[in-house]
Short mmCIF file of C-alpha atoms in Angstrom, two decimals:
data_model
loop_
_atom_site.label_atom_id
_atom_site.label_comp_id
_atom_site.label_asym_id
_atom_site.label_seq_id
_atom_site.Cartn_x
_atom_site.Cartn_y
_atom_site.Cartn_z
CA MET Y 177 75.85 70.32 132.83
CA THR Y 178 72.81 72.17 134.16
CA THR Y 179 73.47 75.78 135.12
CA TRP Y 180 71.29 78.40 136.75
CA PRO Y 181 71.12 80.59 133.60
CA MET Y 182 69.82 77.55 131.69
CA LEU Y 183 67.10 76.86 134.26
CA ALA Y 184 66.19 80.54 134.53
CA ASP Y 185 65.89 80.97 130.76
CA THR Y 186 63.76 77.84 130.48
CA VAL Y 187 61.20 78.86 133.11
CA ALA Y 188 61.03 82.44 131.80
CA GLY Y 189 60.48 81.13 128.30
CA ARG Y 190 57.77 78.80 129.56
CA VAL Y 191 55.85 81.66 131.13
CA ALA Y 192 56.29 83.87 128.06
CA ALA Y 193 55.03 81.09 125.78
CA SER Y 194 52.03 80.50 128.05
CA ARG Y 195 51.15 84.19 127.95
CA ARG Y 196 51.15 84.07 124.16
CA THR Y 197 48.68 81.20 124.15
CA ALA Y 198 45.17 82.28 123.27
CA ASP Y 199 42.86 81.05 126.03
CA ARG Y 200 39.11 81.04 126.12
CA ALA Y 201 36.62 79.91 128.74
CA VAL Y 202 33.89 77.42 127.88
CA HIS Y 203 30.75 76.16 129.62
CA GLY Y 204 30.70 79.21 131.88
CA GLU Y 205 33.81 78.13 133.74
CA ARG Y 206 36.10 81.15 133.76
CA ASP Y 207 39.22 79.21 134.70
CA ARG Y 208 38.89 76.07 132.56
CA VAL Y 209 39.32 76.13 128.77
CA VAL Y 210 38.49 72.49 128.04
CA ASP Y 211 35.29 70.53 128.62
CA PRO Y 212 35.62 68.40 131.81
CA ALA Y 213 34.83 65.27 129.77
CA GLU Y 214 37.89 65.93 127.60
CA THR Y 215 40.07 66.50 130.66
CA LEU Y 216 38.84 63.23 132.16
CA ALA Y 217 39.58 61.37 128.93
CA VAL Y 218 43.18 62.67 128.93
CA VAL Y 219 43.81 61.44 132.48
CA ARG Y 220 42.19 58.07 131.75
CA ARG Y 221 44.58 57.57 128.82
CA LEU Y 222 47.53 58.27 131.14
CA ALA Y 223 46.12 56.38 134.14
CA SER Y 224 48.61 53.51 134.10
CA THR Y 225 51.56 55.90 133.72
CA LEU Y 226 50.28 57.95 136.66
CA GLY Y 227 49.57 54.89 138.79
CA ILE Y 228 45.81 55.52 138.87
CA THR Y 229 43.86 52.25 139.12
CA ARG Y 230 40.29 53.49 139.61
CA ILE Y 231 38.27 56.62 138.98
CA GLY Y 232 34.62 56.63 139.95
CA LEU Y 233 31.71 58.41 141.59
CA VAL Y 234 31.07 58.00 145.31
CA THR Y 235 28.14 60.43 145.44
CA GLY Y 236 25.69 57.70 146.45
CA LEU Y 237 27.45 57.01 149.74
CA ASP Y 238 25.79 60.13 151.14
CA ARG Y 239 22.15 61.21 151.11
CA VAL Y 240 22.91 64.76 149.97
CA GLY Y 241 23.55 64.02 146.29
CA VAL Y 242 26.22 66.62 145.49
CA PRO Y 243 28.51 65.01 142.86
CA ILE Y 244 31.70 63.62 144.43
CA GLY Y 245 34.40 61.60 142.65
CA ALA Y 246 37.35 59.54 143.84
CA ALA Y 247 40.60 58.37 142.25
CA TYR Y 248 42.91 55.70 143.65
CA ARG Y 249 46.70 55.31 143.41
CA PRO Y 250 47.70 52.33 145.60
CA ASN Y 251 51.48 52.88 145.23
CA SER Y 252 51.42 56.57 146.04
CA ARG Y 253 54.34 58.05 147.94
CA SER Y 254 52.02 60.45 149.75
CA LEU Y 255 48.23 60.12 149.55
CA SER Y 256 46.71 57.17 147.68
CA VAL Y 257 43.08 58.33 147.63
CA ASN Y 258 42.06 61.65 146.11
CA GLN Y 259 38.58 63.14 145.95
CA GLY Y 260 37.01 65.63 143.58
CA LYS Y 261 33.81 67.62 143.39
CA GLY Y 262 31.97 69.63 140.77
CA ARG Y 263 28.75 71.10 139.51
CA ASP Y 264 27.93 67.79 137.77
CA ALA Y 265 29.12 64.18 137.74
CA VAL Y 266 31.62 64.59 134.91
CA SER Y 267 33.17 67.63 136.57
CA ALA Y 268 33.51 65.69 139.84
CA LEU Y 269 35.21 62.79 138.07
CA ALA Y 270 37.57 65.14 136.24
CA SER Y 271 38.34 66.94 139.50
CA ALA Y 272 39.23 63.68 141.30
CA ALA Y 273 41.30 62.45 138.35
CA MET Y 274 43.28 65.68 138.15
CA GLU Y 275 43.83 65.71 141.93
CA ALA Y 276 45.37 62.25 141.67
CA ALA Y 277 47.34 63.20 138.56
CA GLU Y 278 48.90 66.30 140.11
CA VAL Y 279 49.94 64.34 143.20
CA ALA Y 280 51.51 61.67 140.94
CA VAL Y 281 53.53 64.35 139.16
CA ALA Y 282 54.54 66.03 142.42
CA GLU Y 283 55.88 62.77 143.84
CA ARG Y 284 58.43 62.40 141.05
CA ASP Y 285 61.93 63.84 140.98
CA PRO Y 286 62.21 67.09 139.02
CA ALA Y 287 63.55 66.67 135.48
CA ALA Y 288 65.95 69.60 135.78
CA CYS Y 289 67.52 70.94 138.92
CA LEU Y 290 70.70 72.43 140.30
CA THR Y 291 72.49 70.94 143.31
CA LEU Y 292 73.91 73.69 145.49
CA SER Y 293 73.80 74.69 149.11
CA LEU Y 294 71.80 77.81 149.86
CA ALA Y 295 75.04 79.52 150.92
CA GLU Y 296 76.67 78.63 147.58
CA ALA Y 297 73.61 79.79 145.67
CA ALA Y 298 73.64 83.14 147.46
CA ALA Y 299 77.39 83.55 146.88
CA ALA Y 300 76.90 82.80 143.18
CA GLY Y 301 74.19 85.42 142.87
CA VAL Y 302 71.37 82.91 142.31
CA PRO Y 303 68.13 84.61 143.44
CA LEU Y 304 66.22 82.54 146.00
CA VAL Y 305 62.64 82.30 147.16
CA ASP Y 306 62.28 84.24 150.41
CA LEU Y 307 62.48 81.39 152.94
CA ALA Y 308 62.25 83.85 155.85
CA ARG Y 309 58.65 84.59 154.81
CA VAL Y 310 57.56 81.15 153.55
CA THR Y 311 55.09 79.72 156.05
CA ARG Y 312 55.88 76.12 155.06
CA CYS Y 313 59.46 76.44 156.26
CA ARG Y 314 61.37 76.97 159.51
CA PRO Y 315 64.45 78.89 158.33
CA ARG Y 316 66.29 78.39 161.63
CA ASP Y 317 66.28 74.63 160.98
CA VAL Y 318 67.50 74.87 157.37
CA ASP Y 319 71.17 73.91 157.01
CA ARG Y 320 72.43 76.51 154.54
CA ALA Y 321 75.68 74.60 154.03
CA LEU Y 322 73.95 71.35 153.05
CA PRO Y 323 73.86 70.67 149.29
CA ARG Y 324 70.26 70.50 148.15
CA ARG Y 325 68.36 70.35 144.89
CA LEU Y 326 67.05 73.67 143.61
CA VAL Y 327 64.46 74.06 140.86
CA ALA Y 328 63.56 77.15 138.89
CA GLY Y 329 60.44 79.11 139.66
CA PHE Y 330 59.19 82.38 138.19
CA ASP Y 331 58.33 85.38 140.34
CA LEU Y 332 55.19 86.92 138.85
CA ILE Y 333 55.80 90.22 140.67
CA ALA Y 334 59.43 90.81 139.69
CA GLY Y 335 59.13 89.01 136.34
CA THR Y 336 62.32 87.05 136.98
CA ALA Y 337 63.36 83.48 137.79
CA VAL Y 338 64.12 82.42 141.37
CA ALA Y 339 65.55 79.20 142.78
CA VAL Y 340 63.31 77.10 145.04
CA PRO Y 341 64.34 74.13 147.23
CA VAL Y 342 62.70 70.98 145.90
CA GLU Y 343 61.33 70.31 149.40
CA LEU Y 344 58.86 73.19 148.89
CA VAL Y 345 57.76 71.85 145.51
CA GLY Y 346 57.53 68.05 145.57
CA LEU Y 347 55.21 65.78 147.53
CA ASP Y 348 57.27 62.67 148.26
CA HIS Y 349 56.56 61.62 151.86
CA VAL Y 350 58.84 58.56 151.85
CA ASP Y 351 62.11 58.64 153.81
CA LEU Y 352 61.59 62.10 155.25
CA PRO Y 353 64.31 63.40 157.59
CA PRO Y 354 63.49 62.97 161.31
CA ARG Y 355 63.45 66.73 161.82
CA ASP Y 356 62.20 68.30 158.66
CA ALA Y 357 62.56 72.04 158.20
CA PHE Y 358 59.88 72.01 155.50
CA ASP Y 359 56.16 71.29 155.54
CA ARG Y 360 55.51 68.76 152.74
CA SER Y 361 51.90 69.68 152.03
CA SER Y 362 49.86 70.11 148.86
CA ASP Y 363 49.12 73.80 149.52
CA GLY Y 364 49.54 75.68 146.25
CA LEU Y 365 49.86 72.48 144.19
CA ALA Y 366 47.47 72.65 141.25
CA SER Y 367 46.80 71.31 137.78
CA GLY Y 368 45.02 72.45 134.65
CA ASN Y 369 44.61 71.90 130.96
CA LEU Y 370 46.96 74.86 130.48
CA LEU Y 371 49.73 76.14 132.71
CA VAL Y 372 47.82 79.34 133.43
CA GLU Y 373 44.85 77.33 134.73
CA ALA Y 374 47.10 75.59 137.22
CA VAL Y 375 48.69 78.89 138.28
CA LEU Y 376 45.30 80.53 138.84
CA ARG Y 377 43.93 77.66 140.91
CA GLY Y 378 47.11 77.34 142.99
CA LEU Y 379 47.06 81.07 143.65
CA HIS Y 380 43.42 81.06 144.76
CA GLU Y 381 44.11 78.11 147.06
CA LEU Y 382 46.87 80.01 148.86
CA VAL Y 383 44.71 83.14 149.20
CA GLU Y 384 42.00 80.90 150.65
CA ARG Y 385 44.39 79.27 153.15
CA ASP Y 386 45.58 82.69 154.29
CA ALA Y 387 42.08 84.08 154.77
CA ILE Y 388 40.90 81.02 156.72
CA ALA Y 389 43.99 81.07 158.96
CA LEU Y 390 43.12 84.66 159.89
CA MET Y 391 39.39 83.95 160.31
CA GLU Y 392 40.07 81.07 162.70
CA LEU Y 393 41.58 83.56 165.16
CA LEU Y 394 38.38 85.61 165.36
CA PRO Y 395 36.06 85.27 168.36
CA ASP Y 396 32.74 83.59 167.62
CA PRO Y 397 30.70 86.83 167.54
CA ALA Y 398 33.04 88.21 164.86
CA VAL Y 399 32.72 84.98 162.84
CA ALA Y 400 28.93 85.10 163.19
CA ALA Y 401 28.99 88.63 161.77
CA LEU Y 402 30.46 87.18 158.55
CA LYS Y 403 27.51 84.84 158.03
CA ARG Y 404 25.53 85.33 154.83
CA ALA Y 405 22.33 83.73 153.54
CA PRO Y 406 22.83 81.38 150.55
CA ALA Y 407 20.76 83.70 148.34
CA TRP Y 408 23.23 86.55 148.95
CA PHE Y 409 25.90 84.77 146.90
CA GLY Y 410 23.83 84.75 143.72
CA ASP Y 411 24.82 81.29 142.47
CA PRO Y 412 22.03 79.02 141.09
CA TRP Y 413 24.00 75.82 141.81
CA LEU Y 414 24.50 76.96 145.39
CA ASP Y 415 20.76 77.61 145.82
CA ALA Y 416 19.96 74.11 144.56
CA ALA Y 417 22.61 72.57 146.82
CA ALA Y 418 21.22 74.41 149.84
CA HIS Y 419 17.77 72.95 149.12
CA ARG Y 420 19.28 69.46 148.79
CA LEU Y 421 21.09 69.80 152.08
CA ASP Y 422 17.96 71.05 153.81
CA ALA Y 423 15.95 68.10 152.50
CA ALA Y 424 18.69 65.73 153.72
CA GLY Y 425 18.52 67.15 157.25
CA VAL Y 426 21.75 69.12 157.01
CA ASP Y 427 21.98 72.80 157.88
CA VAL Y 428 24.39 74.95 155.88
CA ALA Y 429 26.07 78.09 157.17
CA LEU Y 430 28.11 80.29 154.83
CA PHE Y 431 30.67 82.87 155.92
CA ASP Y 432 32.28 85.56 153.80
CA ALA Y 433 35.90 85.10 154.87
CA THR Y 434 37.37 87.49 152.30
CA SER Y 435 40.51 89.07 153.74
CA ASP Y 436 42.06 92.49 153.24
CA PHE Y 437 43.27 91.35 149.79
CA GLY Y 438 39.71 91.60 148.50
CA VAL Y 439 39.89 88.23 146.69
CA PRO Y 440 36.64 86.36 147.47
CA VAL Y 441 36.97 83.55 150.05
CA VAL Y 442 34.03 81.66 151.56
CA ALA Y 443 33.75 79.07 154.36
CA ALA Y 444 30.89 76.57 154.46
CA LEU Y 445 29.85 74.72 157.61
CA LEU Y 446 27.52 71.71 157.26
CA THR Y 447 25.80 70.51 160.45
CA PRO Y 448 23.52 67.44 160.51
CA ARG Y 449 20.42 68.35 162.55
CA ARG Y 450 20.61 64.99 164.29
CA MET Y 451 24.01 65.99 165.71
CA GLU Y 452 22.59 69.32 166.83
CA ARG Y 453 20.03 67.39 168.89
CA ASP Y 454 22.44 64.65 169.98
CA PRO Y 455 26.19 65.52 169.79
CA GLY Y 456 27.05 61.84 170.30
CA ALA Y 457 25.08 60.66 167.27
CA ILE Y 458 27.06 58.72 164.67
CA GLU Y 459 26.94 60.91 161.59
CA ALA Y 460 29.30 62.06 158.85
CA GLY Y 461 30.01 64.83 161.32
CA LEU Y 462 30.19 68.57 161.12
CA THR Y 463 32.21 69.30 158.01
CA ILE Y 464 33.79 72.48 156.78
CA GLY Y 465 34.76 73.47 153.25
CA TYR Y 466 36.51 76.51 151.83
CA GLY Y 467 36.68 78.13 148.43
CA SER Y 468 38.21 81.10 146.65
CA ASP Y 469 37.39 82.40 143.21
CA ALA Y 470 36.83 85.55 141.20
CA SER Y 471 33.29 85.95 142.57
CA VAL Y 472 31.77 85.23 145.98
CA GLY Y 473 29.19 83.02 144.26
CA SER Y 474 31.78 80.71 142.72
CA ALA Y 475 33.81 80.76 145.95
CA ALA Y 476 30.71 79.71 147.92
CA MET Y 477 29.98 76.93 145.41
CA ARG Y 478 33.50 75.59 145.88
CA ALA Y 479 33.19 75.79 149.67
CA VAL Y 480 29.89 73.91 149.84
CA ALA Y 481 31.11 71.26 147.38
CA GLU Y 482 34.26 70.76 149.46
CA ALA Y 483 32.23 70.42 152.66
CA CYS Y 484 30.00 67.84 150.95
CA GLN Y 485 33.15 66.07 149.75
CA ALA Y 486 34.38 65.94 153.36
CA ARG Y 487 31.12 64.21 154.36
CA VAL Y 488 31.60 61.51 151.72
CA THR Y 489 35.27 61.15 152.68
CA ALA Y 490 34.29 60.41 156.28
CA ILE Y 491 31.59 57.96 155.19
CA ALA Y 492 33.82 56.11 152.71
CA GLY Y 493 36.64 55.64 155.22
CA ALA Y 494 39.14 55.25 152.37
CA ARG Y 495 41.48 58.17 152.95
CA ASP Y 496 44.80 56.86 154.19
CA ASP Y 497 45.52 60.05 156.14
CA ILE Y 498 42.38 59.69 158.31
CA GLY Y 499 42.95 57.09 161.01
CA ALA Y 500 40.90 55.27 163.61
CA ASP Y 501 41.31 58.12 166.11
CA ARG Y 502 39.29 60.39 163.85
CA TYR Y 503 36.41 57.95 163.80
CA ARG Y 504 36.60 57.29 167.52
CA SER Y 505 36.32 61.03 168.18
CA LEU Y 506 33.45 61.25 165.70
CA GLY Y 507 31.58 58.49 167.52
CA ALA Y 508 32.25 59.89 170.97
CA GLY Y 509 31.40 63.42 169.95
CA ASP Y 510 33.25 66.58 170.94
CA ARG Y 511 30.52 68.35 172.86
CA GLY Y 512 32.35 71.64 173.21
CA ARG Y 513 33.29 71.89 169.53
CA ASN Y 514 29.91 70.66 168.36
CA ASP Y 515 28.05 73.14 170.54
CA ARG Y 516 30.22 76.00 169.31
CA LEU Y 517 29.82 75.16 165.63
CA ALA Y 518 26.11 74.40 166.03
CA ALA Y 519 25.68 77.86 167.55
CA LEU Y 520 27.40 79.41 164.53
CA THR Y 521 25.14 77.39 162.26
CA ALA Y 522 22.04 78.55 164.10
CA ALA Y 523 23.09 82.22 164.22
CA PRO Y 524 21.04 84.39 161.88
CA ALA Y 525 22.63 85.69 158.71
CA VAL Y 526 23.37 89.36 159.21
CA ASP Y 527 22.17 92.17 157.02
CA ALA Y 528 24.98 92.10 154.51
CA PRO Y 529 26.34 94.82 152.26
CA PRO Y 530 25.64 94.51 148.54
CA ARG Y 531 27.35 91.55 146.94
CA PRO Y 532 30.67 92.69 145.42
CA ALA Y 533 30.60 92.94 141.66
CA LEU Y 534 32.52 90.40 139.62
CA VAL Y 535 35.72 91.91 138.28
CA ARG Y 536 35.89 90.62 134.72
CA THR Y 537 39.24 90.02 133.07
CA ASP Y 538 40.20 89.40 129.48
CA GLY Y 539 41.79 85.97 129.66
CA LEU Y 540 43.19 83.75 132.39
CA TRP Y 541 46.59 85.42 132.65
CA ALA Y 542 44.77 88.70 133.22
CA ALA Y 543 42.89 86.97 136.05
CA VAL Y 544 46.20 85.81 137.53
CA ASP Y 545 47.67 89.29 137.17
CA ALA Y 546 44.64 90.81 138.92
CA VAL Y 547 45.13 88.61 142.00
CA VAL Y 548 48.90 89.19 141.97
CA ALA Y 549 48.35 92.95 141.82
CA ARG Y 550 46.11 92.82 144.91
CA LEU Y 551 48.73 90.83 146.81
CA ALA Y 552 51.54 93.16 145.77
CA ALA Y 553 49.50 96.21 146.77
CA SER Y 554 49.19 94.73 150.27
CA GLY Y 555 52.91 94.19 150.73
CA ILE Y 556 53.48 90.71 149.31
CA ARG Y 557 56.92 90.73 147.66
CA GLN Y 558 57.04 87.43 145.75
CA VAL Y 559 54.49 85.25 143.95
CA VAL Y 560 56.42 82.27 142.65
CA MET Y 561 55.11 79.60 140.30
CA VAL Y 562 57.10 76.44 139.55
CA PRO Y 563 56.08 74.45 136.45
CA MET Y 564 56.27 70.71 137.17
CA THR Y 565 55.39 69.25 133.77
CA ASP Y 566 57.03 69.69 130.36
CA PRO Y 567 55.34 71.96 127.82
CA ASP Y 568 54.37 68.99 125.63
CA PHE Y 569 52.72 67.06 128.48
CA PRO Y 570 48.93 66.66 127.96
CA PHE Y 571 48.15 68.77 131.02
CA ALA Y 572 50.00 71.15 133.33
CA VAL Y 573 50.95 70.87 137.00
CA CYS Y 574 52.58 73.65 138.97
CA ARG Y 575 53.35 74.69 142.51
CA VAL Y 576 52.56 78.24 143.60
CA ILE Y 577 54.50 79.65 146.56
CA VAL Y 578 53.68 83.05 148.04
CA PRO Y 579 56.00 84.08 150.88
CA GLY Y 580 54.01 86.09 153.39
CA LEU Y 581 50.70 84.23 153.05
CA GLU Y 582 49.55 82.14 156.00
CA ILE Y 583 48.42 78.52 156.22
CA GLY Y 584 47.98 78.22 159.99
CA THR Y 585 50.33 76.95 162.66
CA GLY Y 586 49.50 73.23 162.79
CA GLY Y 587 51.89 70.71 161.30
CA PRO Y 588 55.65 70.20 161.23
CA GLY Y 589 57.89 72.57 159.32
CA ARG Y 590 55.56 75.55 159.64
CA GLN Y 591 56.14 79.00 161.02
CA PRO Y 592 53.55 81.72 161.64
CA GLY Y 593 54.13 84.78 159.52
CA ALA Y 594 53.67 88.48 160.18
CA ARG Y 595 50.03 88.50 159.09
CA LEU Y 596 49.11 85.72 161.51
CA LEU Y 597 51.10 87.24 164.36
CA ARG Y 598 49.41 90.61 163.86
CA ALA Y 599 46.02 88.86 163.86
CA MET Y 600 46.93 87.03 167.08
CA LEU Y 601 47.81 90.32 168.75
CA ARG Y 602 44.53 91.89 167.60
CA SER Y 603 42.63 88.86 168.91
CA ALA Y 604 44.38 89.03 172.29
CA ALA Y 605 43.83 92.76 172.67
#
């Protein structure tokens, strides 16, 4: 019989074992310890088990040339087409393969869980993730008397295990309740060659979502003040990508969206010049990408690559969560939105302060701890990671949940948190 002490000891031991693992970065990638080609080979060997039928490059569908990969899982219980991007073709393929692999893992039932109602868990002294502050949950709609599956997560601030409803962890979109109190999204879901890689990437993704949710409330002049020239970010790949985009007739606008946490976040807006002249022109559309990393340069690289990925996604037409309405609106053109974003693209980059120095850390767990420390210093009370693969699995998948961080208000099962509400009040003032 599974008990909470058993689950708690297991997850605590998993984190302790991961911290003892010697990690080293290779190929200049601070958060990956294995060559992308090796990562890709691992996923290819497991492809049939994961339900992946194809992995390939789709870069050539666009004229820009930034490497974009795609992986297909026809029997997925959520999203059957996953994309990936990278500094080179192999990295893009590995990125797409790992995106598909982590979704495959997240769709499966957890190997070990405890079935209790939230009321029973509280009465038994089982510590719980703070649902009142989780943005992907509406606590008023959660039936605390209903038995539900709880999995063990580890709070990186308190250093203790906490119970997490499986609805916040998994990604099975089949047979959802008609009124779901939880938002079943992939926010904070991440994978890596090691558990710590997955934790770091999931953590950066949530910091990014929070910063963008706050930036989207700013008036256009305030957003324009965040614009930076590509050269300011100091990333050679980014400089080359900007030249490619310019040659392809696409303008790139980069915005330093870093929030009060001080963890670099960048937004990239790509605007085809043809659409600037004719908002009704059939194009891949204005696309936006976001990125967060230890340096603004790497964050900007991720943002531009994601925006380029969004272009290819629109061109390919293969994503099963993008329907005909999206393409009809693309063809008709949204004059108001296009004019607004085109104006932001055309706005001059402001005289920016010196680029923030890269804060170097000794190892990936130290990088995780540095981000966690910044969050805790700003009032975040829990940073919870939930391992989703066994220690002997060839790669790691985890879900990171940070009560108090924002992901925006759109979508079912979401609630705005205190940070977003404060930003709304500032915007309305």
